[in-house]
Coordinates of C-alpha atoms and ligand atoms in Angstrom, one line a residue:
M242 CA -0.3 -21.6 -26.6
N243 CA -3.5 -20.3 -25.1
N244 CA -5.0 -16.9 -26.0
V245 CA -2.3 -14.1 -25.9
Y246 CA -3.8 -11.0 -24.4
D247 CA -2.7 -7.6 -25.4
V248 CA -2.4 -6.7 -21.7
L249 CA -2.1 -8.9 -18.7
V250 CA -2.6 -7.1 -15.4
L251 CA -1.2 -8.7 -12.3
G252 CA -3.2 -7.5 -9.3
G253 CA -6.7 -6.1 -9.0
G254 CA -6.2 -3.0 -6.9
P255 CA -7.0 0.6 -8.1
G256 CA -3.9 0.8 -10.3
G257 CA -4.6 -2.5 -11.9
Y258 CA -8.3 -2.0 -12.6
T259 CA -7.8 1.6 -13.9
A260 CA -5.1 0.3 -16.3
A261 CA -7.5 -2.4 -17.4
M262 CA -10.4 0.0 -17.9
Y263 CA -8.3 2.4 -20.0
A264 CA -6.7 -0.4 -22.0
A265 CA -10.0 -2.2 -22.7
R266 CA -11.7 1.0 -23.6
A267 CA -8.9 1.6 -26.1
G268 CA -9.9 -1.7 -27.8
L269 CA -7.1 -3.9 -26.4
S270 CA -7.8 -7.4 -25.0
V271 CA -7.2 -7.4 -21.3
A272 CA -7.2 -9.8 -18.4
V273 CA -6.7 -9.0 -14.7
V274 CA -5.3 -11.8 -12.7
E275 CA -6.3 -11.4 -9.1
R276 CA -5.9 -13.7 -6.1
L277 CA -8.9 -12.8 -4.0
A278 CA -11.1 -9.8 -4.6
A279 CA -10.8 -6.5 -6.3
G280 CA -9.4 -3.5 -4.4
G281 CA -6.1 -4.7 -3.0
Q282 CA -5.1 -2.9 0.2
M283 CA -7.9 -0.4 -0.4
A284 CA -10.5 -3.1 0.1
L285 CA -9.4 -3.4 3.7
T286 CA -10.2 0.3 4.4
H287 CA -13.5 0.9 6.1
E288 CA -14.0 4.5 4.9
I289 CA -12.2 6.3 2.2
D290 CA -12.7 10.1 2.3
N291 CA -9.9 11.2 0.0
Y292 CA -11.0 9.6 -3.3
P293 CA -12.8 12.3 -5.3
G294 CA -16.4 11.9 -6.3
F295 CA -17.7 10.4 -3.1
E296 CA -18.9 13.3 -1.0
D297 CA -19.9 11.0 1.9
G298 CA -16.9 8.8 1.6
V299 CA -16.9 5.2 0.4
D300 CA -15.8 1.9 1.8
G301 CA -12.8 0.4 0.1
F302 CA -14.4 -2.9 -0.8
T303 CA -17.3 -1.2 -2.6
L304 CA -14.9 1.1 -4.5
G305 CA -12.8 -1.9 -5.5
A306 CA -15.8 -3.7 -6.9
K307 CA -16.9 -0.5 -8.8
M308 CA -13.5 -0.2 -10.3
Q309 CA -13.7 -3.9 -11.4
Q310 CA -17.1 -3.4 -12.9
G311 CA -15.9 -0.2 -14.7
A312 CA -13.1 -2.2 -16.4
E313 CA -15.4 -5.2 -17.2
R314 CA -17.9 -2.9 -18.8
F315 CA -15.4 -2.4 -21.6
G316 CA -14.5 -6.0 -21.9
A317 CA -11.7 -6.6 -19.5
Q318 CA -11.8 -10.1 -18.0
T319 CA -11.0 -11.0 -14.4
I320 CA -9.2 -14.3 -13.8
Y321 CA -9.0 -15.5 -10.2
G322 CA -5.7 -17.2 -9.6
D323 CA -2.7 -17.1 -7.4
V324 CA 0.3 -16.3 -9.6
Q325 CA 3.3 -18.3 -8.4
A326 CA 5.9 -17.5 -11.1
V327 CA 6.4 -15.1 -13.9
D328 CA 8.5 -15.0 -17.1
F329 CA 8.8 -11.5 -18.4
L330 CA 12.0 -11.9 -20.4
G331 CA 10.6 -13.0 -23.8
N332 CA 8.4 -11.1 -26.2
V333 CA 5.4 -13.0 -24.8
K334 CA 5.1 -12.4 -21.1
K335 CA 3.9 -15.4 -18.9
L336 CA 2.1 -15.6 -15.6
H337 CA 2.0 -19.1 -14.1
T338 CA -0.6 -20.2 -11.6
Q339 CA -0.7 -23.8 -10.2
E340 CA -3.2 -24.8 -12.9
E341 CA -2.6 -22.5 -15.8
T342 CA -0.2 -20.2 -17.7
Y343 CA -1.5 -16.9 -19.0
Y344 CA 0.2 -15.1 -21.9
G345 CA 0.4 -11.4 -22.7
R346 CA 2.1 -9.1 -25.2
T347 CA 2.5 -6.7 -22.3
V348 CA 2.1 -7.0 -18.6
I349 CA 1.3 -4.5 -15.9
V350 CA 2.5 -5.3 -12.4
A351 CA 0.0 -3.9 -9.8
T352 CA 0.7 -6.1 -6.9
G353 CA 0.9 -3.3 -4.3
A354 CA 2.7 -3.1 -1.0
N355 CA 1.6 -4.4 2.4
P356 CA 2.1 -2.4 5.6
R357 CA 4.4 -4.2 8.1
K358 CA 2.5 -5.3 11.1
L359 CA 3.6 -5.3 14.7
G360 CA 2.6 -8.9 15.1
L361 CA 0.5 -8.3 18.3
P362 CA -2.4 -10.5 19.4
M363 CA -5.7 -9.1 18.1
E364 CA -3.9 -6.7 15.8
W365 CA -5.7 -8.0 12.7
E366 CA -9.1 -8.2 14.4
L367 CA -8.8 -4.6 15.6
T368 CA -7.7 -3.2 12.3
G369 CA -10.1 -0.3 11.5
K370 CA -11.2 -0.4 15.1
G371 CA -8.4 1.6 16.5
V372 CA -5.5 0.0 14.7
H373 CA -4.5 1.8 11.4
Y374 CA -1.7 1.7 8.9
C375 CA -2.4 4.9 7.0
A376 CA -2.4 8.3 8.8
A377 CA -3.4 10.2 5.6
C378 CA -6.4 7.9 5.1
D379 CA -7.7 7.4 8.7
G380 CA -6.1 10.2 10.7
M381 CA -9.2 12.5 10.4
F382 CA -11.3 10.0 12.5
Y383 CA -9.2 11.1 15.5
R384 CA -10.0 14.7 15.6
G385 CA -9.4 16.0 19.2
K386 CA -8.3 12.5 20.3
T387 CA -5.1 10.9 21.6
V388 CA -3.3 8.5 19.3
V389 CA -0.1 6.4 19.5
L390 CA 2.1 6.4 16.4
V391 CA 4.7 3.5 16.2
G392 CA 7.9 4.0 14.2
G393 CA 10.9 6.2 13.8
G394 CA 11.5 6.5 10.0
N395 CA 10.5 9.1 7.5
S396 CA 7.0 7.8 7.1
A397 CA 6.5 7.7 10.9
V398 CA 7.5 11.3 11.3
A399 CA 5.5 12.5 8.3
D400 CA 2.5 10.5 9.8
A401 CA 3.1 12.0 13.3
L402 CA 3.0 15.5 11.8
T403 CA -0.2 14.7 9.8
L404 CA -1.9 13.3 12.9
S405 CA -0.7 16.3 15.0
R406 CA -2.8 18.6 12.9
V407 CA -5.9 16.7 13.7
A408 CA -5.5 14.8 17.0
K409 CA -5.3 16.4 20.5
K410 CA -2.1 14.5 21.2
V411 CA 0.2 12.2 19.3
I412 CA 2.4 9.8 21.3
M413 CA 5.2 8.6 19.1
V414 CA 6.7 5.3 20.2
H415 CA 10.2 4.4 18.8
R416 CA 12.2 1.4 19.8
R417 CA 15.6 3.2 19.8
D418 CA 16.9 6.6 21.1
T419 CA 17.4 8.2 17.7
L420 CA 15.1 8.5 14.8
R421 CA 15.9 6.9 11.5
A422 CA 14.1 9.8 9.8
S423 CA 16.0 12.6 8.0
K424 CA 17.1 15.5 10.2
I425 CA 15.1 17.8 8.0
Y426 CA 12.1 16.7 10.0
N427 CA 13.5 17.7 13.4
E428 CA 12.4 21.3 13.4
A429 CA 8.8 20.5 12.4
L430 CA 8.8 17.8 15.0
N431 CA 10.1 20.0 17.8
E432 CA 7.6 22.7 16.8
A433 CA 4.6 20.4 17.0
E434 CA 3.6 20.9 20.7
N435 CA 1.2 18.0 20.8
I436 CA 3.8 15.4 19.8
E437 CA 5.4 13.5 22.6
I438 CA 8.2 11.0 21.8
R439 CA 8.6 7.8 23.9
W440 CA 12.2 6.6 23.2
N441 CA 13.5 3.1 23.6
S442 CA 9.9 1.8 23.8
E443 CA 7.8 -0.7 22.0
V444 CA 4.1 -1.5 22.0
K445 CA 3.8 -5.0 23.4
G446 CA 0.0 -5.3 23.6
L447 CA -3.3 -3.8 22.7
Q448 CA -5.9 -2.9 25.3
Y449 CA -9.5 -3.0 24.0
A450 CA -13.2 -3.4 24.5
E451 CA -15.1 -2.8 21.3
R452 CA -12.2 -0.8 20.0
V453 CA -8.7 0.0 21.1
N454 CA -8.6 2.1 24.3
G455 CA -4.9 1.7 25.2
V456 CA -1.6 0.0 24.6
V457 CA 0.9 -1.8 26.8
L458 CA 4.2 0.0 26.4
R459 CA 7.5 -1.6 27.3
N460 CA 10.7 0.4 27.9
N461 CA 13.5 -1.6 26.2
I462 CA 16.2 -0.3 28.6
S463 CA 14.5 -0.7 32.0
G464 CA 12.1 -3.5 31.0
E465 CA 9.3 -1.6 32.7
E466 CA 5.8 -1.9 31.3
E467 CA 3.0 0.6 31.5
L468 CA -0.5 1.0 30.3
L469 CA -1.0 4.0 28.1
A470 CA -4.6 5.1 27.4
C471 CA -5.3 6.2 23.8
D472 CA -8.0 6.2 21.2
G473 CA -6.1 4.7 18.3
V474 CA -2.8 3.2 17.2
F475 CA -1.1 4.1 13.9
V476 CA 1.5 1.6 12.8
S477 CA 4.1 3.2 10.5
I478 CA 7.1 0.8 10.5
G479 CA 7.5 0.5 6.8
R480 CA 6.0 -1.6 4.0
N481 CA 6.8 -4.7 2.1
P482 CA 6.3 -4.4 -1.6
A483 CA 4.9 -7.5 -3.1
T484 CA 7.8 -8.1 -5.5
E485 CA 9.3 -11.5 -4.6
L486 CA 8.0 -12.9 -7.9
F487 CA 10.1 -10.5 -9.9
V488 CA 13.5 -10.8 -8.3
G489 CA 16.1 -11.4 -11.1
Q490 CA 13.8 -10.0 -13.8
L491 CA 12.8 -6.5 -12.8
E492 CA 15.1 -3.9 -11.4
L493 CA 14.2 -3.4 -7.7
D494 CA 15.4 -0.6 -5.4
E495 CA 17.0 -1.2 -2.0
N496 CA 13.6 -1.4 -0.4
G497 CA 12.3 -3.9 -2.9
Y498 CA 10.1 -1.6 -4.9
I499 CA 10.1 -1.9 -8.8
V500 CA 12.2 0.9 -10.3
A501 CA 9.7 2.8 -12.5
G502 CA 9.2 6.5 -12.9
E503 CA 6.0 8.4 -13.8
S504 CA 5.9 6.7 -17.2
T505 CA 5.5 3.3 -15.3
T506 CA 8.0 1.7 -17.6
T507 CA 10.4 -0.8 -16.1
N508 CA 13.8 -2.1 -17.2
L509 CA 12.0 -4.6 -19.4
P510 CA 10.2 -3.6 -22.6
G511 CA 6.5 -4.4 -22.4
V512 CA 6.5 -4.6 -18.6
Y513 CA 5.0 -1.7 -16.6
A514 CA 4.6 -1.1 -12.8
V515 CA 1.7 0.9 -11.4
G516 CA 0.6 1.9 -7.9
D517 CA 2.2 1.2 -4.6
V518 CA 4.6 -1.4 -6.0
R519 CA 6.7 1.1 -7.9
T520 CA 9.2 3.7 -6.7
K521 CA 7.2 6.9 -6.0
A522 CA 6.8 9.6 -3.4
V523 CA 3.1 9.5 -2.7
R524 CA 1.3 6.1 -2.4
Q525 CA -2.4 6.9 -2.5
I526 CA -5.4 5.6 -4.4
V527 CA -5.5 8.6 -6.7
T528 CA -1.8 8.2 -7.6
A529 CA -2.3 4.5 -8.3
T530 CA -5.3 5.2 -10.6
A531 CA -3.2 7.9 -12.4
D532 CA -0.5 5.3 -12.9
G533 CA -3.0 3.0 -14.5
A534 CA -4.1 5.5 -17.1
V535 CA -0.4 6.3 -17.9
A536 CA 0.5 2.6 -18.3
A537 CA -2.4 2.0 -20.6
H538 CA -1.3 4.9 -22.8
E539 CA 2.3 3.7 -22.8
I540 CA 1.1 0.3 -23.8
E541 CA -0.9 1.6 -26.7
E542 CA 2.2 3.3 -28.1
F543 CA 4.4 0.2 -27.4
L544 CA 2.0 -2.1 -29.2
A545 CA 1.6 0.2 -32.1
A546 CA 5.4 0.3 -32.5
N547 CA 5.8 -3.4 -32.0
V548 CA 3.2 -4.9 -34.3
A549 CA 3.8 -8.6 -34.5
Ligands
LIG736 P1 11.8 2.8 7.3 O1 12.7 3.9 6.9 O2 12.2 1.4 7.1 O3 11.5 3.0 8.8 C1 10.8 2.0 9.6 C2 10.8 2.5 11.0 O4 10.0 1.5 11.7 C3 12.2 2.5 11.6 O5 12.2 3.6 12.5 C4 12.2 1.2 12.4 O6 13.0 1.2 13.6 C5 10.8 1.0 12.8 N1 10.4 -0.4 12.9 C6 10.6 -1.4 12.0 N2 10.1 -2.6 12.4 C7 9.6 -2.3 13.7 C8 9.0 -3.1 14.7 N3 8.7 -4.4 14.5 N4 8.6 -2.5 15.8 C9 8.9 -1.2 16.0 N5 9.5 -0.4 15.1 C10 9.8 -1.0 14.0 O7 10.4 2.8 6.6 P2 9.5 4.1 6.1 O8 9.6 5.2 7.1 O9 8.2 3.6 5.7 O10 10.3 4.6 4.8 C11 10.5 3.7 3.7 C12 11.4 4.4 2.7 O11 10.7 5.5 2.1 C13 12.7 5.0 3.3 O12 13.7 4.9 2.4 C14 12.3 6.4 3.6 O13 13.4 7.3 3.6 C15 11.4 6.7 2.4 N6 10.5 7.8 2.7 C16 10.9 9.1 2.4 C17 10.1 10.2 2.8 C18 10.6 11.5 2.5 O14 11.7 11.7 2.1 N7 9.8 12.5 2.7 C19 8.9 10.0 3.4 C20 8.5 8.7 3.7 C21 9.3 7.6 3.3 P3 14.6 1.3 13.5 O15 14.9 2.7 13.2 O16 15.0 1.0 14.9 O17 15.0 0.3 12.5

């Protein structure tokens, strides 16, 4: 068997690298296995204004790289590899890539969650140029502007309310005639005078020059299409947690998130889940980094109590 790390971290986003930094700083041997580049979803964000310590904001790619360097400073290693299977059931946890197997006495799952896309032409290219997936992150760029918000669930309504406090107008587009969101939101939604709801409607196309300047809206009942001018589109149609690898080993909730509370412990001893991939109320960079610190602390105690 190759080297057995004290801690294997699967995923190099803010939760993963913070856990790696804390664990390495505590003297544990740590490897972060990451597919592409540090930062996870955060690395795709052009400007982050709500991570403390950066008074002028910071781009997500830079912040991801800084978090990686911060962990490596204390001896954490980064291994670039695409993990295709895991075995968490024994005392030694295993991550399998096509070429290698990595072993850990503990493992931290930090694989994140990806926002669902609408699947429109140019959606990817216009991301950050008028297409957004996080109202709390990017809403403030639309002060005094008109935005379209797609979705009808709890996140969509919460996002519509967040945007309504900044934007001049929020046009909420929902594909049915009733919201999936809890009724508890109705009052706030009715009271927000700058939110208009377009029922039975879907965004079928993006209008753009350098940036988005409108959407093509289709009414699902009449089939009519119209061009709606706007400055930006927020897509809030749910997320897909990256948990396919763990089915049958880790307990997942009905939406596919790893069941883990504030302690980050999962149903399996020695396996922890941090950041967006676990069940939690607020999915933000600061909450992911906080999880990382907690997981490292839990692991120190676990390893001390389970000396081989
Ligand atoms: P969600 O509940 O799955 O809602 C997704 C919404 O997007 C639905 O309205 C759905 O429409 C719509 N949608 C999905 N695919 C679409 C597509 N391709 N085109 C257009 N619309 C599409 O997701 P969520 O709002 O992110 O919430 C996820 C979980 O977190 C839920 O369990 C939710 O209750 C929970 N949550 C709770 C709170 C809270 O309690 N404060 C806040 C946020 C989230 P349909 O309705 O027609 O399916």
